[in-house]
Coordinates of C-alpha atoms in Angstrom, one line a residue:
M1 CA 114.9 138.1 45.0
L2 CA 116.5 136.4 42.0
R3 CA 115.2 135.5 38.5
S4 CA 114.5 131.9 37.6
L5 CA 115.3 130.4 34.3
Q6 CA 111.8 131.5 33.1
G7 CA 112.3 135.1 34.4
E8 CA 110.1 134.7 37.5
R9 CA 111.3 136.3 40.7
V10 CA 112.2 133.6 43.3
Y11 CA 113.1 134.1 47.0
V12 CA 116.5 133.5 48.4
G13 CA 116.7 134.1 52.2
R14 CA 119.1 135.5 54.7
A15 CA 120.8 132.2 55.6
A16 CA 121.6 131.4 52.0
S17 CA 125.2 131.4 50.8
L18 CA 124.0 133.6 47.9
S19 CA 123.1 136.3 50.3
F20 CA 126.5 136.1 52.0
L21 CA 128.0 136.2 48.5
Q22 CA 126.3 139.4 47.7
L23 CA 127.6 141.1 50.8
L24 CA 131.1 139.8 50.0
R25 CA 130.8 141.3 46.5
D26 CA 129.8 144.7 47.9
T27 CA 132.7 144.6 50.4
V28 CA 135.2 143.7 47.6
T29 CA 133.9 146.5 45.5
Q30 CA 134.4 149.0 48.3
H31 CA 138.0 148.0 48.7
I32 CA 139.3 147.3 45.2
G33 CA 136.6 148.7 43.0
P34 CA 134.7 146.9 40.3
S35 CA 136.0 143.4 39.3
Q36 CA 134.9 140.2 37.6
F37 CA 134.0 138.9 41.1
S38 CA 131.7 141.8 42.1
H39 CA 130.2 142.8 38.8
N40 CA 128.4 140.3 36.6
V41 CA 125.6 140.8 34.1
K42 CA 123.8 137.7 35.5
L43 CA 124.1 138.9 39.1
E44 CA 120.3 138.6 39.6
D45 CA 119.9 135.3 37.9
M46 CA 119.5 132.0 39.8
L47 CA 121.5 129.5 37.8
E48 CA 119.3 126.6 36.5
T49 CA 119.6 124.2 33.7
E50 CA 116.8 123.2 31.3
A51 CA 115.3 119.8 31.3
P52 CA 116.8 117.6 28.6
K53 CA 114.6 117.7 25.5
N54 CA 115.8 114.6 23.6
V55 CA 115.9 111.6 25.9
S56 CA 117.3 108.5 24.2
P57 CA 114.8 105.6 24.4
G58 CA 115.4 102.0 24.9
F59 CA 117.9 101.7 27.8
E60 CA 115.6 99.4 29.7
D61 CA 116.9 96.3 27.9
Q62 CA 120.4 97.5 27.5
L63 CA 121.3 97.3 31.2
D64 CA 121.8 93.9 32.7
L65 CA 121.3 93.0 36.3
Q66 CA 125.0 93.6 37.2
Q67 CA 124.9 97.1 35.7
R68 CA 121.8 98.0 37.6
Q69 CA 123.3 96.7 40.8
A70 CA 126.3 98.9 40.2
L71 CA 124.2 102.0 39.7
L72 CA 122.1 101.3 42.7
R73 CA 125.3 100.9 44.8
A74 CA 126.4 104.3 43.5
Y75 CA 123.0 105.7 44.5
Q76 CA 123.4 104.3 48.0
I77 CA 126.8 105.9 48.4
A78 CA 125.6 109.3 47.1
T79 CA 122.7 109.4 49.6
R80 CA 124.4 108.0 52.7
G81 CA 123.2 109.8 55.8
F82 CA 120.9 112.1 53.9
L83 CA 118.4 109.5 52.8
Y84 CA 117.7 105.9 54.0
L85 CA 114.3 104.8 52.6
M86 CA 114.6 101.1 52.9
P87 CA 117.1 98.4 53.9
D88 CA 119.6 97.2 51.3
S89 CA 118.0 93.7 51.4
E90 CA 114.6 95.2 50.4
L91 CA 116.2 97.2 47.6
T92 CA 117.8 94.0 46.2
Q93 CA 114.4 92.3 46.4
M94 CA 112.8 95.2 44.5
L95 CA 115.4 94.9 41.8
H96 CA 114.7 91.2 41.2
N97 CA 110.9 91.7 41.2
R98 CA 110.8 94.7 39.0
R99 CA 109.0 93.0 36.1
S100 CA 105.9 92.3 38.1
D101 CA 102.7 93.8 36.7
T102 CA 101.0 94.6 40.0
G103 CA 100.2 98.2 40.9
H104 CA 102.6 98.1 43.8
A105 CA 105.3 96.9 41.4
Q106 CA 104.7 99.9 39.2
H107 CA 105.4 102.1 42.2
T108 CA 108.6 100.3 43.1
T109 CA 109.7 100.4 39.5
A110 CA 109.4 104.2 39.6
L111 CA 111.5 104.2 42.7
L112 CA 114.2 102.0 41.1
D113 CA 114.2 104.3 38.0
V114 CA 115.0 107.4 40.0
M115 CA 117.6 105.5 42.1
I116 CA 119.3 104.3 39.0
A117 CA 119.2 107.9 37.6
I118 CA 120.9 109.2 40.8
G119 CA 123.5 106.5 40.6
A120 CA 124.3 107.4 37.0
Q121 CA 124.3 111.1 37.9
S122 CA 126.9 110.6 40.6
H123 CA 129.4 108.9 38.2
K124 CA 132.2 110.9 36.8
H125 CA 131.4 112.4 33.4
D126 CA 130.5 109.7 30.9
P127 CA 128.2 110.3 27.9
T128 CA 126.6 106.9 28.2
K129 CA 125.9 107.4 31.9
V130 CA 124.3 110.8 31.1
Q131 CA 121.9 109.1 28.7
I132 CA 121.1 106.4 31.3
E133 CA 120.5 109.1 33.9
H134 CA 118.1 111.1 31.6
F135 CA 116.2 108.1 30.5
F136 CA 115.5 106.5 33.9
F137 CA 114.7 109.8 35.6
A138 CA 112.3 110.8 32.8
R139 CA 110.5 107.5 33.1
G140 CA 110.4 107.6 36.9
Q141 CA 109.1 111.1 36.9
R142 CA 106.4 110.3 34.3
R143 CA 105.2 107.4 36.4
A144 CA 105.1 109.6 39.5
F145 CA 102.8 112.1 37.9
V146 CA 100.6 109.6 36.1
S147 CA 99.8 107.1 38.8
M148 CA 101.0 108.3 42.2
L149 CA 100.5 112.0 42.7
E150 CA 96.8 111.8 43.8
N151 CA 97.3 108.8 46.1
P152 CA 99.6 109.4 49.1
S153 CA 101.7 106.5 50.1
L154 CA 105.1 105.7 51.5
E155 CA 106.3 105.0 48.0
M156 CA 105.0 108.3 46.8
V157 CA 106.8 110.3 49.6
S158 CA 110.0 108.3 48.8
L159 CA 109.7 108.9 45.1
F160 CA 109.3 112.7 45.4
L161 CA 112.2 112.7 47.9
L162 CA 114.4 110.9 45.4
M163 CA 113.3 113.3 42.6
S164 CA 114.2 116.2 44.7
F165 CA 117.6 114.8 45.4
Y166 CA 118.1 114.2 41.7
M167 CA 117.0 117.7 40.8
L168 CA 119.7 119.2 43.2
G169 CA 122.3 117.3 41.3
A170 CA 120.8 118.4 37.9
C171 CA 121.1 122.1 38.9
R172 CA 117.3 122.6 39.2
R173 CA 117.0 123.7 42.8
N174 CA 113.6 125.3 42.5
A175 CA 112.1 122.0 41.2
A176 CA 113.9 120.2 44.1
F177 CA 112.4 122.6 46.6
M178 CA 108.9 122.1 45.2
Y179 CA 109.2 118.3 45.1
L180 CA 110.1 118.4 48.8
G181 CA 106.9 120.3 49.4
V182 CA 104.8 117.6 47.7
A183 CA 106.6 114.9 49.7
A184 CA 106.0 116.8 53.0
R185 CA 102.3 117.2 52.4
A186 CA 101.9 113.6 51.5
A187 CA 103.8 112.7 54.6
V188 CA 101.4 114.7 56.7
A189 CA 98.5 113.0 55.0
L190 CA 99.9 109.7 56.1
G191 CA 100.6 110.9 59.6
L192 CA 104.4 110.2 59.4
H193 CA 104.9 113.2 61.7
I194 CA 103.0 111.8 64.7
D195 CA 103.7 109.0 67.2
V196 CA 102.1 105.8 66.1
S197 CA 104.0 103.5 68.4
G198 CA 101.8 100.6 69.6
S199 CA 99.3 101.0 66.8
L200 CA 101.3 99.6 63.9
P201 CA 103.6 96.6 63.4
V202 CA 107.2 97.2 64.3
S203 CA 108.4 96.8 60.7
E204 CA 105.8 99.4 59.5
Q205 CA 106.9 101.8 62.2
H206 CA 110.5 101.3 61.2
R207 CA 109.8 102.1 57.5
R208 CA 107.7 105.2 58.3
A209 CA 110.4 106.5 60.6
C210 CA 113.1 106.1 58.0
V211 CA 111.0 107.9 55.3
W212 CA 110.1 110.7 57.7
M213 CA 113.7 111.3 58.9
S214 CA 115.0 111.3 55.4
L215 CA 112.4 113.9 54.4
C216 CA 113.3 116.1 57.4
N217 CA 117.1 115.8 56.6
L218 CA 116.8 116.8 53.0
D219 CA 114.1 119.4 53.7
L220 CA 116.3 121.2 56.3
L221 CA 119.5 121.1 54.3
V222 CA 117.9 122.3 51.0
S223 CA 116.0 125.0 52.9
S224 CA 119.1 126.2 54.7
I225 CA 121.1 126.3 51.5
L226 CA 118.4 128.4 49.8
G227 CA 117.5 130.4 52.9
R228 CA 113.8 129.4 52.6
P229 CA 111.4 128.1 55.3
P230 CA 111.4 124.3 55.6
A231 CA 108.2 122.5 54.9
T232 CA 108.6 120.2 58.0
A233 CA 109.6 122.9 60.5
S234 CA 106.3 123.1 62.4
L235 CA 105.8 119.3 62.3
R236 CA 108.9 117.9 63.8
S237 CA 107.9 118.8 67.4
E238 CA 104.9 116.5 67.1
S239 CA 107.0 113.4 66.4
G240 CA 109.0 113.8 69.6
T241 CA 111.6 111.1 70.3
S242 CA 109.4 108.2 69.2
I243 CA 110.6 108.6 65.6
T244 CA 114.2 107.9 66.4
E245 CA 113.2 105.2 69.0
A246 CA 111.4 103.3 66.2
L247 CA 114.8 102.5 64.7
Q248 CA 116.9 99.7 66.2
R249 CA 120.1 101.2 64.7
N250 CA 121.5 97.8 63.8
D251 CA 123.7 99.2 61.0
L252 CA 125.7 102.3 60.0
A253 CA 123.0 103.5 57.6
E254 CA 120.5 103.9 60.4
E255 CA 123.0 105.4 62.7
R256 CA 123.9 108.0 60.1
L257 CA 120.3 108.8 59.4
V258 CA 119.5 109.4 63.1
A259 CA 122.7 111.5 63.6
L260 CA 121.8 113.8 60.7
Y261 CA 118.2 114.0 61.8
N262 CA 119.2 115.2 65.3
L263 CA 121.6 117.7 63.7
A264 CA 118.8 118.9 61.5
Q265 CA 116.8 119.9 64.6
I266 CA 119.7 122.1 65.7
L267 CA 120.0 123.6 62.3
D268 CA 116.3 124.4 62.3
E269 CA 116.7 126.1 65.6
T270 CA 119.6 128.1 64.2
I271 CA 117.6 129.5 61.3
T272 CA 114.7 130.3 63.6
R273 CA 116.6 132.0 66.4
L274 CA 119.4 133.7 64.5
Y275 CA 118.0 134.4 61.0
S276 CA 114.2 134.8 61.6
E277 CA 114.7 137.3 64.4
K278 CA 115.7 140.9 64.1
A279 CA 118.9 140.6 66.2
A280 CA 121.6 137.9 66.2
S281 CA 122.6 137.5 69.8
A282 CA 126.0 136.2 70.6
Q283 CA 124.4 134.5 73.7
V284 CA 122.0 132.6 71.5
A285 CA 124.8 131.6 69.1
E286 CA 126.9 130.3 72.0
S287 CA 123.9 128.3 73.3
I288 CA 123.4 126.7 69.9
L289 CA 127.1 125.9 69.6
E290 CA 127.0 124.2 72.9
K291 CA 124.2 121.9 71.6
L292 CA 126.3 121.2 68.5
K293 CA 129.2 120.2 70.8
R294 CA 127.0 117.8 72.7
W295 CA 125.8 116.4 69.4
S296 CA 129.3 115.8 68.1
D297 CA 130.5 114.4 71.5
G298 CA 127.6 111.9 71.4
L299 CA 128.3 110.5 67.9
P300 CA 129.1 106.8 67.9
E301 CA 132.7 106.1 67.1
S302 CA 131.7 103.8 64.3
L303 CA 130.3 106.7 62.3
L304 CA 133.6 108.5 62.0
A305 CA 136.0 105.6 62.0
P306 CA 138.1 105.3 58.8
P307 CA 137.6 102.1 56.7
G308 CA 139.7 99.1 57.4
T309 CA 142.5 98.1 55.1
E310 CA 140.8 94.8 54.4
Q311 CA 137.6 96.5 52.9
E312 CA 137.1 96.4 49.2
C313 CA 137.2 99.7 47.3
L314 CA 133.4 100.3 47.1
A315 CA 132.8 99.4 50.7
A316 CA 135.6 101.8 51.8
Q317 CA 134.2 104.5 49.6
D318 CA 130.7 103.9 51.0
R319 CA 132.0 104.3 54.6
V320 CA 134.1 107.3 53.8
I321 CA 131.4 109.2 52.0
G322 CA 128.9 108.5 54.8
S323 CA 131.4 109.9 57.4
L324 CA 132.1 112.9 55.1
H325 CA 128.4 113.8 54.9
I326 CA 128.1 113.8 58.7
A327 CA 131.3 115.8 59.3
C328 CA 130.5 118.4 56.6
S329 CA 126.9 118.8 57.8
Y330 CA 128.3 119.6 61.2
H331 CA 130.8 122.1 59.9
F332 CA 128.1 123.7 57.8
A333 CA 125.9 124.1 60.8
I334 CA 128.7 125.8 62.7
I335 CA 129.2 128.2 59.8
I336 CA 125.5 129.1 59.7
V337 CA 125.6 129.8 63.4
T338 CA 128.7 131.9 63.5
R339 CA 128.8 133.7 60.1
P340 CA 127.0 136.8 61.3
F341 CA 129.8 137.4 63.7
L342 CA 132.4 136.7 61.1
I343 CA 131.0 139.6 59.1
S344 CA 131.1 141.9 62.2
A345 CA 134.7 141.0 63.1
L346 CA 136.2 141.1 59.6
G347 CA 134.4 144.3 58.9
V348 CA 136.2 145.9 61.8
R349 CA 139.5 144.3 60.8
L350 CA 139.3 145.7 57.3
A351 CA 138.5 149.1 58.7
R352 CA 141.5 149.0 61.0
L353 CA 143.7 147.7 58.2
H354 CA 143.0 150.7 56.0
D355 CA 143.0 153.1 58.9
S356 CA 146.7 152.1 59.5
L357 CA 147.5 152.6 55.9
A358 CA 146.0 156.0 56.0
E359 CA 148.3 156.8 58.9
R360 CA 145.3 157.6 61.1
N361 CA 144.8 156.5 64.7
L362 CA 141.2 155.3 65.0
S363 CA 141.9 152.0 66.7
D364 CA 139.7 152.9 69.6
V365 CA 136.7 153.3 67.3
F366 CA 137.6 150.2 65.2
S367 CA 137.8 147.8 68.1
E368 CA 136.7 144.2 67.8
N369 CA 134.1 142.8 70.2
P370 CA 136.0 139.9 71.8
V371 CA 132.9 137.7 71.8
H372 CA 132.3 138.3 68.1
S373 CA 136.0 137.7 67.3
R374 CA 135.8 134.3 69.1
L375 CA 132.7 133.3 67.2
A376 CA 134.3 134.5 63.9
L377 CA 137.3 132.3 64.6
A378 CA 135.0 129.4 65.1
C379 CA 133.4 130.1 61.7
T380 CA 136.8 130.3 59.9
D381 CA 138.0 127.2 61.7
S382 CA 134.9 125.2 60.8
A383 CA 135.2 126.2 57.2
L384 CA 138.9 125.3 57.2
Y385 CA 138.2 121.9 58.7
M386 CA 135.5 121.1 56.2
L387 CA 137.7 122.0 53.2
Q388 CA 140.7 120.1 54.6
T389 CA 138.5 117.0 55.1
C390 CA 137.1 117.3 51.6
L391 CA 140.5 117.8 50.1
E392 CA 141.9 114.8 51.9
I393 CA 139.2 112.6 50.4
H394 CA 139.6 114.2 47.0
R395 CA 143.3 113.4 47.0
S396 CA 142.4 109.8 47.8
H397 CA 140.1 109.7 44.7
L398 CA 137.1 108.7 46.8
L399 CA 134.8 111.6 45.9
L400 CA 131.9 110.9 43.5
G401 CA 131.6 112.7 40.2
N402 CA 128.5 114.7 41.3
M403 CA 127.6 115.4 45.0
C404 CA 124.6 117.7 45.1
I405 CA 124.8 118.6 48.8
M406 CA 128.5 118.6 49.1
K407 CA 129.1 121.2 46.4
A408 CA 126.9 123.6 48.2
F409 CA 128.7 122.9 51.5
I410 CA 132.1 123.4 49.9
F411 CA 131.0 126.7 48.3
A412 CA 129.7 128.0 51.6
A413 CA 132.9 127.1 53.4
A414 CA 135.1 128.6 50.6
L415 CA 133.3 131.9 50.8
V416 CA 134.1 132.1 54.5
V417 CA 137.7 131.3 53.9
G418 CA 137.9 133.7 51.0
F419 CA 136.5 136.5 53.1
S420 CA 139.1 135.8 55.8
L421 CA 141.9 135.9 53.2
F422 CA 140.6 139.1 51.7
S423 CA 140.7 140.8 55.2
Q424 CA 144.3 139.7 55.9
K425 CA 147.3 141.6 54.9
D426 CA 149.7 138.6 55.1
P427 CA 149.4 135.2 53.6
N428 CA 147.9 132.3 55.6
P429 CA 149.2 129.0 54.1
D430 CA 146.5 126.8 55.7
L431 CA 143.6 129.0 54.5
E432 CA 145.1 129.4 51.1
E433 CA 145.7 125.7 50.6
A434 CA 142.1 125.0 51.7
F435 CA 140.7 127.7 49.4
T436 CA 142.7 126.5 46.4
G437 CA 141.6 122.9 47.3
A438 CA 137.9 124.0 47.2
I439 CA 138.4 125.5 43.8
D440 CA 140.1 122.2 42.6
I441 CA 137.2 120.1 43.9
L442 CA 134.5 122.2 42.3
H443 CA 136.4 122.2 39.1
M444 CA 136.3 118.4 39.2
F445 CA 132.5 118.5 40.0
S446 CA 132.0 121.0 37.2
Q447 CA 132.6 118.2 34.6
Q448 CA 129.2 116.8 35.6
S449 CA 127.5 119.8 37.3
A450 CA 126.7 123.3 35.9
Q451 CA 126.1 124.5 39.5
A452 CA 129.6 123.4 40.5
G453 CA 131.0 125.1 37.4
H454 CA 129.3 128.3 38.5
Y455 CA 130.7 128.0 42.0
Y456 CA 134.1 127.4 40.5
E457 CA 134.0 130.5 38.4
I458 CA 132.9 132.7 41.4
L459 CA 135.7 131.4 43.6
S460 CA 138.2 131.8 40.8
F461 CA 137.2 135.5 40.5
L462 CA 137.3 135.8 44.3
R463 CA 140.9 134.4 44.3
N464 CA 141.8 137.1 41.8
A465 CA 140.2 139.8 44.0
I466 CA 142.2 138.5 47.0
A467 CA 145.4 138.8 45.0
E468 CA 144.6 142.3 43.9
Q469 CA 143.7 143.3 47.5
R470 CA 147.1 141.9 48.7
Q471 CA 148.9 143.8 45.9
R472 CA 147.2 147.0 46.7
L473 CA 148.0 146.7 50.4
S474 CA 151.6 145.8 49.6
N475 CA 152.0 148.8 47.3
Q476 CA 150.4 151.2 49.8
D477 CA 152.6 149.8 52.6
Q478 CA 155.7 150.3 50.4
S479 CA 154.7 153.9 49.5
S480 CA 154.3 154.9 53.1
K481 CA 157.8 153.7 54.3
S482 CA 159.5 157.0 54.1
Q483 CA 158.6 160.6 53.5
Y484 CA 162.0 161.4 52.0
V485 CA 162.1 159.1 49.0
S486 CA 159.7 158.0 46.3
K487 CA 159.9 155.5 43.4
L488 CA 161.6 157.3 40.4
F489 CA 160.7 155.1 37.4
S490 CA 158.3 152.3 36.5
L491 CA 157.1 150.8 33.2
N492 CA 153.6 151.2 34.6
G493 CA 153.7 154.9 34.2
R494 CA 155.4 158.1 35.4
R495 CA 156.5 158.4 38.9
A496 CA 154.1 159.9 41.5
S497 CA 155.1 162.5 43.9
R498 CA 155.2 161.7 47.6
Q499 CA 152.3 164.1 48.1
T500 CA 150.3 162.3 45.5
E501 CA 151.0 158.9 46.9
G502 CA 150.0 160.1 50.4
A503 CA 146.8 161.6 49.0
V504 CA 146.0 158.4 47.2
T505 CA 146.5 156.4 50.4
V506 CA 144.3 158.7 52.5
N507 CA 141.6 158.8 49.9
L508 CA 141.5 155.1 49.5
A509 CA 141.2 154.6 53.3
T510 CA 138.4 157.2 53.3
L511 CA 136.6 155.5 50.5
T512 CA 137.0 151.9 51.7
S513 CA 136.7 152.3 55.4
P514 CA 133.6 150.3 56.0
F515 CA 132.3 152.2 59.0
D516 CA 130.8 155.6 59.8
I517 CA 133.1 156.5 62.7
N518 CA 130.5 158.7 64.4
S519 CA 127.9 156.0 64.4
V520 CA 129.8 152.9 65.6
P521 CA 129.0 151.8 69.1
L522 CA 131.9 150.5 71.1
E523 CA 129.8 147.7 72.6
W524 CA 126.6 145.9 71.3
E525 CA 124.7 142.9 72.4
G526 CA 122.8 142.0 69.2
M527 CA 123.1 142.4 65.5
E528 CA 120.4 143.4 63.1
L529 CA 120.2 140.5 60.6
P530 CA 118.1 142.2 58.0
F531 CA 120.7 144.9 57.7
W532 CA 123.4 142.5 56.4
D533 CA 121.4 139.9 54.6
S534 CA 118.2 141.3 53.3
F535 CA 119.9 143.4 50.7
P536 CA 120.6 140.7 48.1
F537 CA 120.8 141.3 44.4
T538 CA 119.9 145.0 44.1
E539 CA 120.8 147.0 41.0
E540 CA 123.0 149.4 42.8
T541 CA 125.8 148.5 45.2
L542 CA 125.2 150.0 48.6
P543 CA 128.1 151.9 50.1
L544 CA 129.4 150.1 53.2
Q545 CA 129.4 153.4 55.1
D546 CA 125.7 153.7 54.7
R547 CA 125.0 150.0 55.4
T548 CA 127.1 149.6 58.5
S549 CA 126.0 152.7 60.4
D550 CA 123.4 150.5 62.2
M551 CA 125.8 147.7 62.9
N552 CA 123.6 144.9 61.6
P553 CA 125.9 141.9 60.6
L554 CA 124.6 139.3 58.2

């Protein structure tokens, strides 16, 4: 449980990166002692920003049609794949008819307001864009609660979806989560989750399918990031395949939406079978990975094709960001499936590393399960591929200024890479470049996002912890080279005797060895998930010796 901005306790579940972060903090503490990474006075706080209090009035008449179109284009790029609520042609028509006084026009105006706010939010830091963002979101939000909340409609579901997406970018994740709940209940009231083929016009079926799949996509991603049960989990089975069949998939936007909708079903299964059960079975993980492989093999080539050289800049950026969202969602799903086994394998690896430094021979006890090691490698590789892809696009200057889902993906991948680096004695250039690249990207996002700034700070502290771990391992390795000679003089203090050095090494290995030797089984089929991931955010750091005696990874 964490504390919200108002001091309320809020739930963060086992699949969340924040839970993995806490385990990583405990591990780092056991190996190098207290550090900026592992000890923070705000460890139990969930970072959230306050709603802006002074919203500048009067932006309605200051934006001409061209400026509105540019912000709506930015909105479309920012939401590619995740949301597709209406065709581009319908969005253009809405923009031209926004001054109508009909009740329906009031609803569409609220939609346009929040879309414009998301477009302004996605720009790189610009004080004017920030004022535009705050003004249009506040007005759209006000209209949602005044005229729409009591009357479910497709526009209402779409509006609360958009407000949820905006809140993620504004570092107000609890509000985003609650808005998704409102959208989900309204969708159920409208029957978006059931098969209505044959009873409604084709155009109406198409619109309903787009809104429902957009809701499921965002609901599953936000819930998996926070480790909370999704609002649509029990409803998706009722829709069957008729939902995706309602789309003709005539353009890339629809193809992306369907691809991520199908991926969301696998992600939901992952959370249910690996994180909601007591044991994380390698057999279950491998079966889910096989489904992810079939999903990736079945993707249309058009979804991942690079933009043509003849495309103008915005069109190229649109295509690249859409492909990025698909690729990173896939890599994130792989990470979620395999992360429990990464913890198992790297825990053993760290134990063996310090065992060798202590000049003990316990390799038979600290033996890696080959299946777990294979799954752990998949976790690290997926995180590496995600960060390499993001870094490539970052260097091409195609990333937006604020990407609410991507910053969470990048943080999750960087924690995996950071854990791998911490458990290695020798440098790994590919992993180190990817880890540094993640920090650079989050630093860029931090100009517009407090959440990204928080992630940047955490990873910077983790980088320092990795450097300290490497230095300690190097020093211990140097001190154990020969029993006949010791370092005579150092500016860091008086020399230590060989006996003292040896004692320090042995004591360190004893203190940091993350397993109780007598309780480690040589083979195990499943892993107790609550053991690794239900500990988050306690006042005291639990010793790894106590926590790992039951062998319950993540």
